[in-house]
PDB file of C-alpha atoms and ligand atoms in Angstrom:
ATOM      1  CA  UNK B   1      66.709   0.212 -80.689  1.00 73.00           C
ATOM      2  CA  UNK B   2      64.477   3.050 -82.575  1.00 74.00           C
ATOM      3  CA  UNK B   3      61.473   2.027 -84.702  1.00 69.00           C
ATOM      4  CA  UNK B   4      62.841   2.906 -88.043  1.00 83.00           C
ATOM      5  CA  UNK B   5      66.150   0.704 -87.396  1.00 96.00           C
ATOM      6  CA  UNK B   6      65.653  -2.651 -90.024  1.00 98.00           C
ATOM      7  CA  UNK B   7      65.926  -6.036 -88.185  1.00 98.00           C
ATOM      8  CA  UNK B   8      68.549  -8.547 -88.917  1.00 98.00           C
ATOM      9  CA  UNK B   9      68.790 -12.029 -87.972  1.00 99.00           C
ATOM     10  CA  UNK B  10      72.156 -13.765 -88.657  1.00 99.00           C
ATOM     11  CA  UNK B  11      72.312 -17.763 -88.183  1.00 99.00           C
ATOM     12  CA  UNK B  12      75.554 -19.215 -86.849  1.00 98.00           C
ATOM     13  CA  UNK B  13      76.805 -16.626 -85.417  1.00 99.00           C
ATOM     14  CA  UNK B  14      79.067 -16.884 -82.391  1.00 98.00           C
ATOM     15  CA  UNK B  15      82.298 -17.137 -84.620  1.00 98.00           C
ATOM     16  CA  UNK B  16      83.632 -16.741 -87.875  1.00 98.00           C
ATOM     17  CA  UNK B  17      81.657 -15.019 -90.702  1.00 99.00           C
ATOM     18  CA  UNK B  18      78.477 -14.739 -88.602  1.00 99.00           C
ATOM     19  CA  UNK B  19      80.338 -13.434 -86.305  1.00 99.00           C
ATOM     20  CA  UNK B  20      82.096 -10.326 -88.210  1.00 98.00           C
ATOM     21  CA  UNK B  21      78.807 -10.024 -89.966  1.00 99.00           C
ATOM     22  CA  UNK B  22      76.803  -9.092 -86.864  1.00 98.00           C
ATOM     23  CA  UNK B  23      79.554  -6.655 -86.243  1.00 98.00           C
ATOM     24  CA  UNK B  24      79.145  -4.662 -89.428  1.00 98.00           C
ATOM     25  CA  UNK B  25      75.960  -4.938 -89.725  1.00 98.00           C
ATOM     26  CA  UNK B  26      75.099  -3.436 -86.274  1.00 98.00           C
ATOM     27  CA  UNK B  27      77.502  -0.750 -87.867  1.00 98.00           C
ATOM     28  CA  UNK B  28      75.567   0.074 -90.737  1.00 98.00           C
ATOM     29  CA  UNK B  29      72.658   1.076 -88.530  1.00 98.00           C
ATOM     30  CA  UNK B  30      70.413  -2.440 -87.738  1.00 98.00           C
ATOM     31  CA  UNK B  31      69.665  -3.859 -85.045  1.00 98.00           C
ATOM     32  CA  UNK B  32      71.446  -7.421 -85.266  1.00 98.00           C
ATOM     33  CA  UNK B  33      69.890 -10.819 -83.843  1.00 98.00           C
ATOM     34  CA  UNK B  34      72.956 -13.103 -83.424  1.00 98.00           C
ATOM     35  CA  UNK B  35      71.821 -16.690 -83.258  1.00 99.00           C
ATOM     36  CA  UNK B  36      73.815 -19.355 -81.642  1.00 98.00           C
ATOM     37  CA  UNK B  37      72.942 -23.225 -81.840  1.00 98.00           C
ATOM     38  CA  UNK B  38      74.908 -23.023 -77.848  1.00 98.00           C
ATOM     39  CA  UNK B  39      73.290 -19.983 -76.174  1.00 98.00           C
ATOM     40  CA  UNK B  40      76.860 -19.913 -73.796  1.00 98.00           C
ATOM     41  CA  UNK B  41      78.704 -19.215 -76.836  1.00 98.00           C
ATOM     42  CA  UNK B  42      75.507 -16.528 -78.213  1.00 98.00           C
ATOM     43  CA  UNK B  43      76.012 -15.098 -75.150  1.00 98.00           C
ATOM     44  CA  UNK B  44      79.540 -14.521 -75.051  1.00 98.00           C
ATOM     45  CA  UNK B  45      79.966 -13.322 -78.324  1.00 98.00           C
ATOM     46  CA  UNK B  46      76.889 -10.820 -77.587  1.00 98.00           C
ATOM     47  CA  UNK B  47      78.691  -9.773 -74.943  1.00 98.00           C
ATOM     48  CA  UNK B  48      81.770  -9.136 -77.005  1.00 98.00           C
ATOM     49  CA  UNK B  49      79.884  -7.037 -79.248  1.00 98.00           C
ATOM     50  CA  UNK B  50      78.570  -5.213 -76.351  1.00 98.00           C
ATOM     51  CA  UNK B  51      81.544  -4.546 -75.207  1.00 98.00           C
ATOM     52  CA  UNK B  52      82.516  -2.474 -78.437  1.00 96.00           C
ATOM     53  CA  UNK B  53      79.511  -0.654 -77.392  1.00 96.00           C
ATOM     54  CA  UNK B  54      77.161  -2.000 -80.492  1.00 97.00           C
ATOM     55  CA  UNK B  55      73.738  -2.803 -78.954  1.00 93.00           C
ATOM     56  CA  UNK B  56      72.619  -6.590 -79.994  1.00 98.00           C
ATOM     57  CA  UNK B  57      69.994  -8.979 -79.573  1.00 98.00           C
ATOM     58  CA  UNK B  58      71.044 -12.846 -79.000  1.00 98.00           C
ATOM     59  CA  UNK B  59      68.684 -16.102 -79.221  1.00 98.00           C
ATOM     60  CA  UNK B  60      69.517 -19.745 -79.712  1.00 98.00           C
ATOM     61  CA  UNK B  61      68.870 -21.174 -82.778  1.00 99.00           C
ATOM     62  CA  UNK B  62      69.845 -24.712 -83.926  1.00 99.00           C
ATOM     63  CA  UNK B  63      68.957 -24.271 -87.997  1.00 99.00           C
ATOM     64  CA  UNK B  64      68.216 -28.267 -88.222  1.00 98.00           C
ATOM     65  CA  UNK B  65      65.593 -28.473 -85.468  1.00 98.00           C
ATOM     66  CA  UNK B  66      62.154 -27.071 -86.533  1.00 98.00           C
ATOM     67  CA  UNK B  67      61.069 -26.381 -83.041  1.00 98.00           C
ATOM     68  CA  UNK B  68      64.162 -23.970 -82.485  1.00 98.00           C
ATOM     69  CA  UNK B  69      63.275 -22.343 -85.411  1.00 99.00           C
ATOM     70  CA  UNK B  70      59.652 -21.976 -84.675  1.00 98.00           C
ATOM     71  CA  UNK B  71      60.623 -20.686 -81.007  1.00 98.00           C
ATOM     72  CA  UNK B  72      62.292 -18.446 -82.913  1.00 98.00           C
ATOM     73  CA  UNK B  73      59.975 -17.164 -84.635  1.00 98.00           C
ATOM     74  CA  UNK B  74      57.432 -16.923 -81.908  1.00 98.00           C
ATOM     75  CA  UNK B  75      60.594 -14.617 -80.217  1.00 98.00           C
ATOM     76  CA  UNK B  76      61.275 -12.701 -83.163  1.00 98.00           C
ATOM     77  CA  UNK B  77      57.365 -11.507 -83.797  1.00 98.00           C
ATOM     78  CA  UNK B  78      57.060 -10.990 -79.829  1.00 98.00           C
ATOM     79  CA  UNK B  79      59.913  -8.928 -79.197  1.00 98.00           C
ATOM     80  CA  UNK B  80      60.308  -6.834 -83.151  1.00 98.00           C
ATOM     81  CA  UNK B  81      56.217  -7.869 -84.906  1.00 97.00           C
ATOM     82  CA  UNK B  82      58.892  -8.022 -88.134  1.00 98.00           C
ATOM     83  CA  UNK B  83      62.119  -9.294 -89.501  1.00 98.00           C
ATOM     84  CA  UNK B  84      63.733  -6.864 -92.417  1.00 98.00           C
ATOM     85  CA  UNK B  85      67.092  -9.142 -92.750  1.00 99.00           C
ATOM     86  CA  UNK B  86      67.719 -12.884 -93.018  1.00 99.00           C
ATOM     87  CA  UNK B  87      71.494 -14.125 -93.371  1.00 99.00           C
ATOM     88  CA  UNK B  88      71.548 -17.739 -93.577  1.00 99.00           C
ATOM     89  CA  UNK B  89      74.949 -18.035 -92.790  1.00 99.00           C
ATOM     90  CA  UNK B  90      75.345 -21.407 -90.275  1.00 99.00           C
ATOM     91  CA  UNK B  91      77.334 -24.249 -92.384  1.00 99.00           C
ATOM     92  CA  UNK B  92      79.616 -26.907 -91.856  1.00 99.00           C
ATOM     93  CA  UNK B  93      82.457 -28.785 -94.150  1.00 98.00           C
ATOM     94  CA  UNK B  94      82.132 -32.441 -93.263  1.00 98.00           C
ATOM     95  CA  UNK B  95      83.907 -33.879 -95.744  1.00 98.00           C
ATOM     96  CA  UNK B  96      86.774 -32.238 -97.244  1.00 98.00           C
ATOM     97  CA  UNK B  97      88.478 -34.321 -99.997  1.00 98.00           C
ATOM     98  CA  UNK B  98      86.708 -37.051 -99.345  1.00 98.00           C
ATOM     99  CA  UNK B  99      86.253 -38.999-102.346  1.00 98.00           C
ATOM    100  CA  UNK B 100      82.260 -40.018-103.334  1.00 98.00           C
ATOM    101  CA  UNK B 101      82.604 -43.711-103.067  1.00 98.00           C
ATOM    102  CA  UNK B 102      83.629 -42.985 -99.197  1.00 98.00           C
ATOM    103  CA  UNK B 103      81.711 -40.563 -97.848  1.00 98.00           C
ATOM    104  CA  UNK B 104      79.216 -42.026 -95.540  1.00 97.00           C
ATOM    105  CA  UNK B 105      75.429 -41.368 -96.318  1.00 98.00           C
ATOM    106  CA  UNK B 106      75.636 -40.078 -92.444  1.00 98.00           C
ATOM    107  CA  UNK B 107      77.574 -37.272 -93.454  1.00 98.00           C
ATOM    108  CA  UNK B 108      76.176 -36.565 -96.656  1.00 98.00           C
ATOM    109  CA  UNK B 109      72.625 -36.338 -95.032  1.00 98.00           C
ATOM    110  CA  UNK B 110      74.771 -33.753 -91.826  1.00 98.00           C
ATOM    111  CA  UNK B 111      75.880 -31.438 -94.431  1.00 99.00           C
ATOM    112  CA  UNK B 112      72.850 -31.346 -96.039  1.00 99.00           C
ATOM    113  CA  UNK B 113      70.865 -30.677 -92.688  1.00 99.00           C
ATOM    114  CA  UNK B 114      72.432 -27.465 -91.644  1.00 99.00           C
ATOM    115  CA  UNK B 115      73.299 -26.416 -95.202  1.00 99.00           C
ATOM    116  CA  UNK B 116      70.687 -26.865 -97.141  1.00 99.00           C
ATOM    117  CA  UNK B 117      67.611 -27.877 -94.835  1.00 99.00           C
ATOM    118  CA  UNK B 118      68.431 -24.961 -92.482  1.00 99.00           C
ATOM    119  CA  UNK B 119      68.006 -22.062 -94.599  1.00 99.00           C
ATOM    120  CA  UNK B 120      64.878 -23.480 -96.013  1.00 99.00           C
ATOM    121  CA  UNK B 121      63.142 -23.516 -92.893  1.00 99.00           C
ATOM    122  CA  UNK B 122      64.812 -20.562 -91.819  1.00 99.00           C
ATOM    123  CA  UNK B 123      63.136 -18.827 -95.219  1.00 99.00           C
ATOM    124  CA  UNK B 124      59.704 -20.978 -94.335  1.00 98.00           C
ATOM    125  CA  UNK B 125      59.166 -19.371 -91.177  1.00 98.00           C
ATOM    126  CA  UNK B 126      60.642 -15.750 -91.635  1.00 98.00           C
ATOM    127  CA  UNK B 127      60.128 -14.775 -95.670  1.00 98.00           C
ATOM    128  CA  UNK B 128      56.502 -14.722 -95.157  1.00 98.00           C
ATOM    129  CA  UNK B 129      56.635 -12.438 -92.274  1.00 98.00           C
ATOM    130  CA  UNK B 130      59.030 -10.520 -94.524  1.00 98.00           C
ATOM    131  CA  UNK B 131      56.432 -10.356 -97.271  1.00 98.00           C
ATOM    132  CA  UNK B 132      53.180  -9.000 -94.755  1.00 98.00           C
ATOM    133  CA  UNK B 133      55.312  -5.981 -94.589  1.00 97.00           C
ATOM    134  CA  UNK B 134      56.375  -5.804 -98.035  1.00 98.00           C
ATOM    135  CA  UNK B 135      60.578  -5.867 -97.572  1.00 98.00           C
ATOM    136  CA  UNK B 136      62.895  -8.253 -97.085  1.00 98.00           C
ATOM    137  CA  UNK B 137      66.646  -9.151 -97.947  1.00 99.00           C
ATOM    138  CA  UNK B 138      67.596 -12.774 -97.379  1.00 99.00           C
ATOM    139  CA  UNK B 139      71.299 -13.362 -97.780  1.00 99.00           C
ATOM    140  CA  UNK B 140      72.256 -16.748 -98.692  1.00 99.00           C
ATOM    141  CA  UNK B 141      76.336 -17.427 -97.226  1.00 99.00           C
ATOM    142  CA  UNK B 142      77.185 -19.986-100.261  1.00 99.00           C
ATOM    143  CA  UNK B 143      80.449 -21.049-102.302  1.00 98.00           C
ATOM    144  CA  UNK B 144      82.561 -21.543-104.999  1.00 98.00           C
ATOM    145  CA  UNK B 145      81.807 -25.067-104.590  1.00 98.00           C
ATOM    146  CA  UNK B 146      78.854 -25.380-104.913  1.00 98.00           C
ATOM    147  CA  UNK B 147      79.169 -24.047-108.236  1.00 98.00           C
ATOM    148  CA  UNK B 148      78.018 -26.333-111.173  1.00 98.00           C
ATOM    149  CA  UNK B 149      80.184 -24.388-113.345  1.00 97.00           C
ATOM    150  CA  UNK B 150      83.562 -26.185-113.118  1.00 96.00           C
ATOM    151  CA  UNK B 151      82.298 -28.479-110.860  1.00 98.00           C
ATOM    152  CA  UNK B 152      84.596 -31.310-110.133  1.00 98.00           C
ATOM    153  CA  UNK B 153      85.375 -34.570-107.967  1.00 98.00           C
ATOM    154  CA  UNK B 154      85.592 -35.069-103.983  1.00 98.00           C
ATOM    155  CA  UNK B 155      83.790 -33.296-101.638  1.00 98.00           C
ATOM    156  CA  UNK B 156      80.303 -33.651-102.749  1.00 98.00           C
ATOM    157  CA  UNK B 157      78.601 -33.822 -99.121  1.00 98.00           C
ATOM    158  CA  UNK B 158      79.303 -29.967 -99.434  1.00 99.00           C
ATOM    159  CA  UNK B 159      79.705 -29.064-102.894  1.00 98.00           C
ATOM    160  CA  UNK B 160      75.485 -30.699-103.396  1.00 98.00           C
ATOM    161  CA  UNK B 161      74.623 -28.503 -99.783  1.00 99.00           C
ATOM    162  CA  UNK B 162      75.539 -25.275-101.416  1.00 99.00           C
ATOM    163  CA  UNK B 163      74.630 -26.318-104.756  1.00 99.00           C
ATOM    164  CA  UNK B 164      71.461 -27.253-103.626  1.00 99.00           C
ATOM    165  CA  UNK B 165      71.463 -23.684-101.424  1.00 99.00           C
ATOM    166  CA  UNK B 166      72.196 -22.157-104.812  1.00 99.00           C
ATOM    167  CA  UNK B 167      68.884 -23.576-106.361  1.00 98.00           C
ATOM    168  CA  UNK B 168      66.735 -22.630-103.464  1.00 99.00           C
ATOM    169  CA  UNK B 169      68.205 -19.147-103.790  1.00 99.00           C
ATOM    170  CA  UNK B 170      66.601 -18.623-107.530  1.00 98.00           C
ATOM    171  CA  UNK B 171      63.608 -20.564-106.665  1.00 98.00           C
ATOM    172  CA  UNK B 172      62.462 -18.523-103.560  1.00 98.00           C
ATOM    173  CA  UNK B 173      63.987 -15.499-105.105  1.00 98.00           C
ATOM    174  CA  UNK B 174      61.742 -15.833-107.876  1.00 98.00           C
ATOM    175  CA  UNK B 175      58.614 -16.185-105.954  1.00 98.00           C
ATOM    176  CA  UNK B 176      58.807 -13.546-103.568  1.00 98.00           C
ATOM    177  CA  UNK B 177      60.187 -10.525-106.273  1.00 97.00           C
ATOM    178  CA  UNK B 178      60.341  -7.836-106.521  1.00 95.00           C
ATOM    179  CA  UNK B 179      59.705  -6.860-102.665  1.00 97.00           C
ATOM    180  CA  UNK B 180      61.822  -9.696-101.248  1.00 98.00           C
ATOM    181  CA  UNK B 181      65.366  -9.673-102.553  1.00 98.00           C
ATOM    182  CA  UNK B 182      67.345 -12.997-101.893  1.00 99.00           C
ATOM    183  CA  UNK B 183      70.848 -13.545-102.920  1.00 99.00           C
ATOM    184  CA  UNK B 184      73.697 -16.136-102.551  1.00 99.00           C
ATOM    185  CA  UNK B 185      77.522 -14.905-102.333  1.00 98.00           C
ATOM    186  CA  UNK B 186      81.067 -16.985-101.921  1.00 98.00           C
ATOM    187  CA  UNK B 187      83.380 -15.268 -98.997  1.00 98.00           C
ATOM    188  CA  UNK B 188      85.911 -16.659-101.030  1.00 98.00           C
ATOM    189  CA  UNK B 189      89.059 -18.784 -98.714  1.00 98.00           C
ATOM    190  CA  UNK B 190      88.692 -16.684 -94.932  1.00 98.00           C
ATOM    191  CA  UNK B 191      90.542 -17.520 -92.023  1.00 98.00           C
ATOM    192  CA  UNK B 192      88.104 -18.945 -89.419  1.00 98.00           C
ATOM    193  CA  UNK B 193      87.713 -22.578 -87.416  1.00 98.00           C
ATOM    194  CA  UNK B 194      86.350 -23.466 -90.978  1.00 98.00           C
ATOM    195  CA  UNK B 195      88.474 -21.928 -93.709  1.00 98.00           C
ATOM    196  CA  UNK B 196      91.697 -22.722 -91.196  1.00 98.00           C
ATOM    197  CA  UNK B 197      94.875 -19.851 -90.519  1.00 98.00           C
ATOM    198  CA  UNK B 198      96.253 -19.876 -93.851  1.00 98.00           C
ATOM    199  CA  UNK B 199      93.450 -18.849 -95.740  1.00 98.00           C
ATOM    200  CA  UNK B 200      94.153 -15.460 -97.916  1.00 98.00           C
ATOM    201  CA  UNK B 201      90.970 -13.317 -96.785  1.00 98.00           C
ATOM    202  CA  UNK B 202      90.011 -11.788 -93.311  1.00 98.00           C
ATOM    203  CA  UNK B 203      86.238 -12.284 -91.736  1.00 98.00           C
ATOM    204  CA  UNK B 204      86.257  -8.398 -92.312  1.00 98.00           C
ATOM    205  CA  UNK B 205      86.769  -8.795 -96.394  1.00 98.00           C
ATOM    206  CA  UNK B 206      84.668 -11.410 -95.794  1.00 98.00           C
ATOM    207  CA  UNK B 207      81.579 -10.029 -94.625  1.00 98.00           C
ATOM    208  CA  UNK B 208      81.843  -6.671 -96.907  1.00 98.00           C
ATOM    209  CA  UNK B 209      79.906  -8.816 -99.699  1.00 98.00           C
ATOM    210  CA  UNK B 210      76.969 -10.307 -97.311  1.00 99.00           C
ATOM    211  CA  UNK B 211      76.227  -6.818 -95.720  1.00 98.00           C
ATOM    212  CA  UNK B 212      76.147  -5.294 -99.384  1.00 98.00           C
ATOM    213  CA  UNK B 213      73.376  -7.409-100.194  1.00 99.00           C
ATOM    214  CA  UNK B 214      71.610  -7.286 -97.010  1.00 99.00           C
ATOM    215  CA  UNK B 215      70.888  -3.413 -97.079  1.00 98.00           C
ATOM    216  CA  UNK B 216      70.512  -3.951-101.202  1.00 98.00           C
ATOM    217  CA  UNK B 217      68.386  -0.559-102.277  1.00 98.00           C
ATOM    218  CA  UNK B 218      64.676  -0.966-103.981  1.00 98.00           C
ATOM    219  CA  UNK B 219      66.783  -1.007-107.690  1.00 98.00           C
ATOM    220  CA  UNK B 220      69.152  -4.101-106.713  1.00 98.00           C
ATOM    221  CA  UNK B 221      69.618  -7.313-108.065  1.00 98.00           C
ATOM    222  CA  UNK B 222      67.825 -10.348-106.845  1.00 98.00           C
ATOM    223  CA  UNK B 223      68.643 -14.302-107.539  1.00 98.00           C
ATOM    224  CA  UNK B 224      72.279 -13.616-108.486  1.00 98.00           C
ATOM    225  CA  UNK B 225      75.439 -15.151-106.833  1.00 98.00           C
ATOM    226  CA  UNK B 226      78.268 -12.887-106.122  1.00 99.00           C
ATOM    227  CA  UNK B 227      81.920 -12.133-104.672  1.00 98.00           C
ATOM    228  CA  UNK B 228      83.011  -9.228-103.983  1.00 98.00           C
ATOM    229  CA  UNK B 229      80.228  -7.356-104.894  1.00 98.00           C
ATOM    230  CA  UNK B 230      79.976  -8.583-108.615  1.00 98.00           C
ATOM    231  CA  UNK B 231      78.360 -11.660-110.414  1.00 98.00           C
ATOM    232  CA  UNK B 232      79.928 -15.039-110.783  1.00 98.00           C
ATOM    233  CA  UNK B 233      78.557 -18.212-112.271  1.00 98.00           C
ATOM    234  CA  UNK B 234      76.080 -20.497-110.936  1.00 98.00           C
TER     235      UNK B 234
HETATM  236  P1  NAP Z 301      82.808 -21.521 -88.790  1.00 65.04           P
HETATM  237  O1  NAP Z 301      83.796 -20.606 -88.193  1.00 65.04           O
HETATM  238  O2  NAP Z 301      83.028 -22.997 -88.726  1.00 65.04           O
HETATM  239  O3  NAP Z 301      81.361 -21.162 -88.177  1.00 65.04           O
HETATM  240  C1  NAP Z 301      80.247 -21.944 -88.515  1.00 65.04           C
HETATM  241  C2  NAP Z 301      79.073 -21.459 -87.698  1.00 65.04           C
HETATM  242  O4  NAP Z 301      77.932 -22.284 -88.062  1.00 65.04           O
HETATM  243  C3  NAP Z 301      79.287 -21.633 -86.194  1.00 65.04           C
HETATM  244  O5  NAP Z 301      78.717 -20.560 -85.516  1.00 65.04           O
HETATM  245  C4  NAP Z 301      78.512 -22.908 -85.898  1.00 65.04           C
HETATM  246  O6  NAP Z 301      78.043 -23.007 -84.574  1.00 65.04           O
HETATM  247  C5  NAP Z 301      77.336 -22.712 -86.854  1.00 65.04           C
HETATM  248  N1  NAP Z 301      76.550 -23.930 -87.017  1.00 65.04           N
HETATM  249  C6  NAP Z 301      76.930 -25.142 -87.442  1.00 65.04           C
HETATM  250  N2  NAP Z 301      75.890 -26.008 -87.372  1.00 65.04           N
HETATM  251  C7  NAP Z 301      74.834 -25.301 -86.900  1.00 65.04           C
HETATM  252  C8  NAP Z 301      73.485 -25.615 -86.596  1.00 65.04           C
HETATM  253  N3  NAP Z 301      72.999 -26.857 -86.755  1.00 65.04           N
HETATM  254  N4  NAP Z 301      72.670 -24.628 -86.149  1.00 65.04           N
HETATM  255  C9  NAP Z 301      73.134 -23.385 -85.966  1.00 65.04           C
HETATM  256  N5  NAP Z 301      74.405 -23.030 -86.196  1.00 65.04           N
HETATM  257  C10 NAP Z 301      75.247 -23.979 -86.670  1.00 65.04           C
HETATM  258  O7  NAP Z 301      82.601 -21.238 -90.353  1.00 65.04           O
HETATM  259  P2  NAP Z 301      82.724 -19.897 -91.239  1.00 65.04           P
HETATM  260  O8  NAP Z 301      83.985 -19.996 -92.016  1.00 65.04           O
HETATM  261  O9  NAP Z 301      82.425 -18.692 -90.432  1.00 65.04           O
HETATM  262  O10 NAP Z 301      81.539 -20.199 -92.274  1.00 65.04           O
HETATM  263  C11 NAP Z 301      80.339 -19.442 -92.342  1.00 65.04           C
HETATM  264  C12 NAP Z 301      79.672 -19.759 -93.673  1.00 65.04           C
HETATM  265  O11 NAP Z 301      80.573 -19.421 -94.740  1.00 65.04           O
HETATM  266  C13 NAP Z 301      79.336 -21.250 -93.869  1.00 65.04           C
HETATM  267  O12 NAP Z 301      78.080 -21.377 -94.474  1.00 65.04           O
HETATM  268  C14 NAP Z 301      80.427 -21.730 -94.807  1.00 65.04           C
HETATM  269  O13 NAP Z 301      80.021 -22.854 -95.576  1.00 65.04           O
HETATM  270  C15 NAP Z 301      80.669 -20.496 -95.650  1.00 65.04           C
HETATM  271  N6  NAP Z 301      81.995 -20.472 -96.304  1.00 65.04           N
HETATM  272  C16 NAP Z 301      83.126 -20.383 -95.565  1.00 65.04           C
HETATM  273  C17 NAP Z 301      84.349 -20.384 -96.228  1.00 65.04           C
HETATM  274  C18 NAP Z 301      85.664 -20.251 -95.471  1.00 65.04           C
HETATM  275  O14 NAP Z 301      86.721 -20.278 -96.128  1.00 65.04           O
HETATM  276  N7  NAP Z 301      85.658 -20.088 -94.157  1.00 65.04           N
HETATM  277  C19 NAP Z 301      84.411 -20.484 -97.622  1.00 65.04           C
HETATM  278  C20 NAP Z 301      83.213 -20.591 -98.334  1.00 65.04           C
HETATM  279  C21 NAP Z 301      82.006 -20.571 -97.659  1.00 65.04           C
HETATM  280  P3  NAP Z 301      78.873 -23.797 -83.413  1.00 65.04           P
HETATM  281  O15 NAP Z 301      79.917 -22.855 -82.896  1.00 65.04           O
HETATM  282  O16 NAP Z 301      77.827 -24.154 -82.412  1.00 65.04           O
HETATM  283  O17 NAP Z 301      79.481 -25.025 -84.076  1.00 65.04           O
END
């Protein structure tokens, strides 16, 4: 690691989106922090990474328990004194087609945990530490539904987490400009445990948007939702 490389913390991040994100990332020149709620799995998929001979940092993070993300934090300021990158990327999809009269209040409050609650504390602990050294990029892994635009039945454990992402992604934007840039994006349909093997779009398209935004220059946009690099509708 040299002293001028930025610092980038991605959450979720032993598979899928995380996953690919660390990757390019780490090839744009950062040095990446892949968090893992298992630290086997963080491990392993360090390793893999590694292997390809890109040099990363791991840590276990589980985004719904406050005292992982405050060891976390205590790890983060020991080891770096500075984090230049957040990608609040961890999610789940509890509840697909389910209709609103069925879903159980158990799942509704799950979804909302890791989706929602997660990034917030993950942008408690680390946007301030961000904002004592005057730059930050927080990228905000979202989609399409939780757009209110369109919005439509079934679903709604995850369509209100990323809605409700979407809202916290104006609000902090707002109150940390113009240092501090914090967007959401949709990845659009991608082929991981998640999305499933018939979805259209690679981890590699994928990721394209979220690193974009994460090494966003001094004139970039701030509090907008994209794919593929351009606006879409809240
Ligand atoms: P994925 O393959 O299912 O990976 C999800 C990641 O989130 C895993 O690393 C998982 O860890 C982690 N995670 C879940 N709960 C966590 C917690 N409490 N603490 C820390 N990590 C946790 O999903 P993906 O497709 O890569 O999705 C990444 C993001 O993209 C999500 O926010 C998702 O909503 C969004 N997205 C995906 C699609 C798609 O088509 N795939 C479409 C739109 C949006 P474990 O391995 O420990 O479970």
């Amino acid at each position: 690691m040299t002293l001028s490389q930025k610092i980038a913390l991605v959450t979720g991040a032993n598979r899928g989106i995380g996953f690919e994100v660390c990757r390019q990332l780490s090839d744009a020149g950062l040095h990446v922090i892949l968090a893992s709620r298992d630290p086997v799995k963080g491990r392993h998929a360090a390793g893999r990474l590694r292997a390809e001979d890109r040099e990363v940092s791991v840590q276990p993070l589980d985004v719904t328990d406050p005292k992982s993300v405050a060891g976390l934090l205590r790890a983060v300021r020991r080891q770096f004194g500075r984090l230049d990158v957040l990608i609040n990327n961890a999610g789940v999809y509890l509840d697909e087609g389910v209709s609103v009269f069925d879903v159980g209040t158990a799942v509704m409050r799950a979804t909302l945990e890791v989706n929602f609650f997660g990034p917030l504390s993950l942008c408690r602990a680390f946007v301030p530490l961000m904002q004592a050294h005057g730059y930050g990029r927080v990228v905000n892994v979202s989609s399409r539904a939780g757009q209110l635009t369109g919005m439509r039945g079934r679903t709604a454990a995850y369509k209100v987490s990323k809605a409700a992402l979407n809202a916290l992604t104006l609000i902090v934007a707002d109150e940390v400009r113009p240092a501090i840039k914090v967007n959401a994006m949709y990845p659009g349909w991608v082929r991981t445990d998640m999305g499933g093997p018939h979805a259209p779009r690679s981890p590699e398209e994928a990721a394209d948007t979220v690193v974009w935004l994460a090494t966003l220059p001094a004139s970039g946009p701030t509090g907008g939702f994209f794919r593929d690099r351009k606006r879409i509708a809240w």
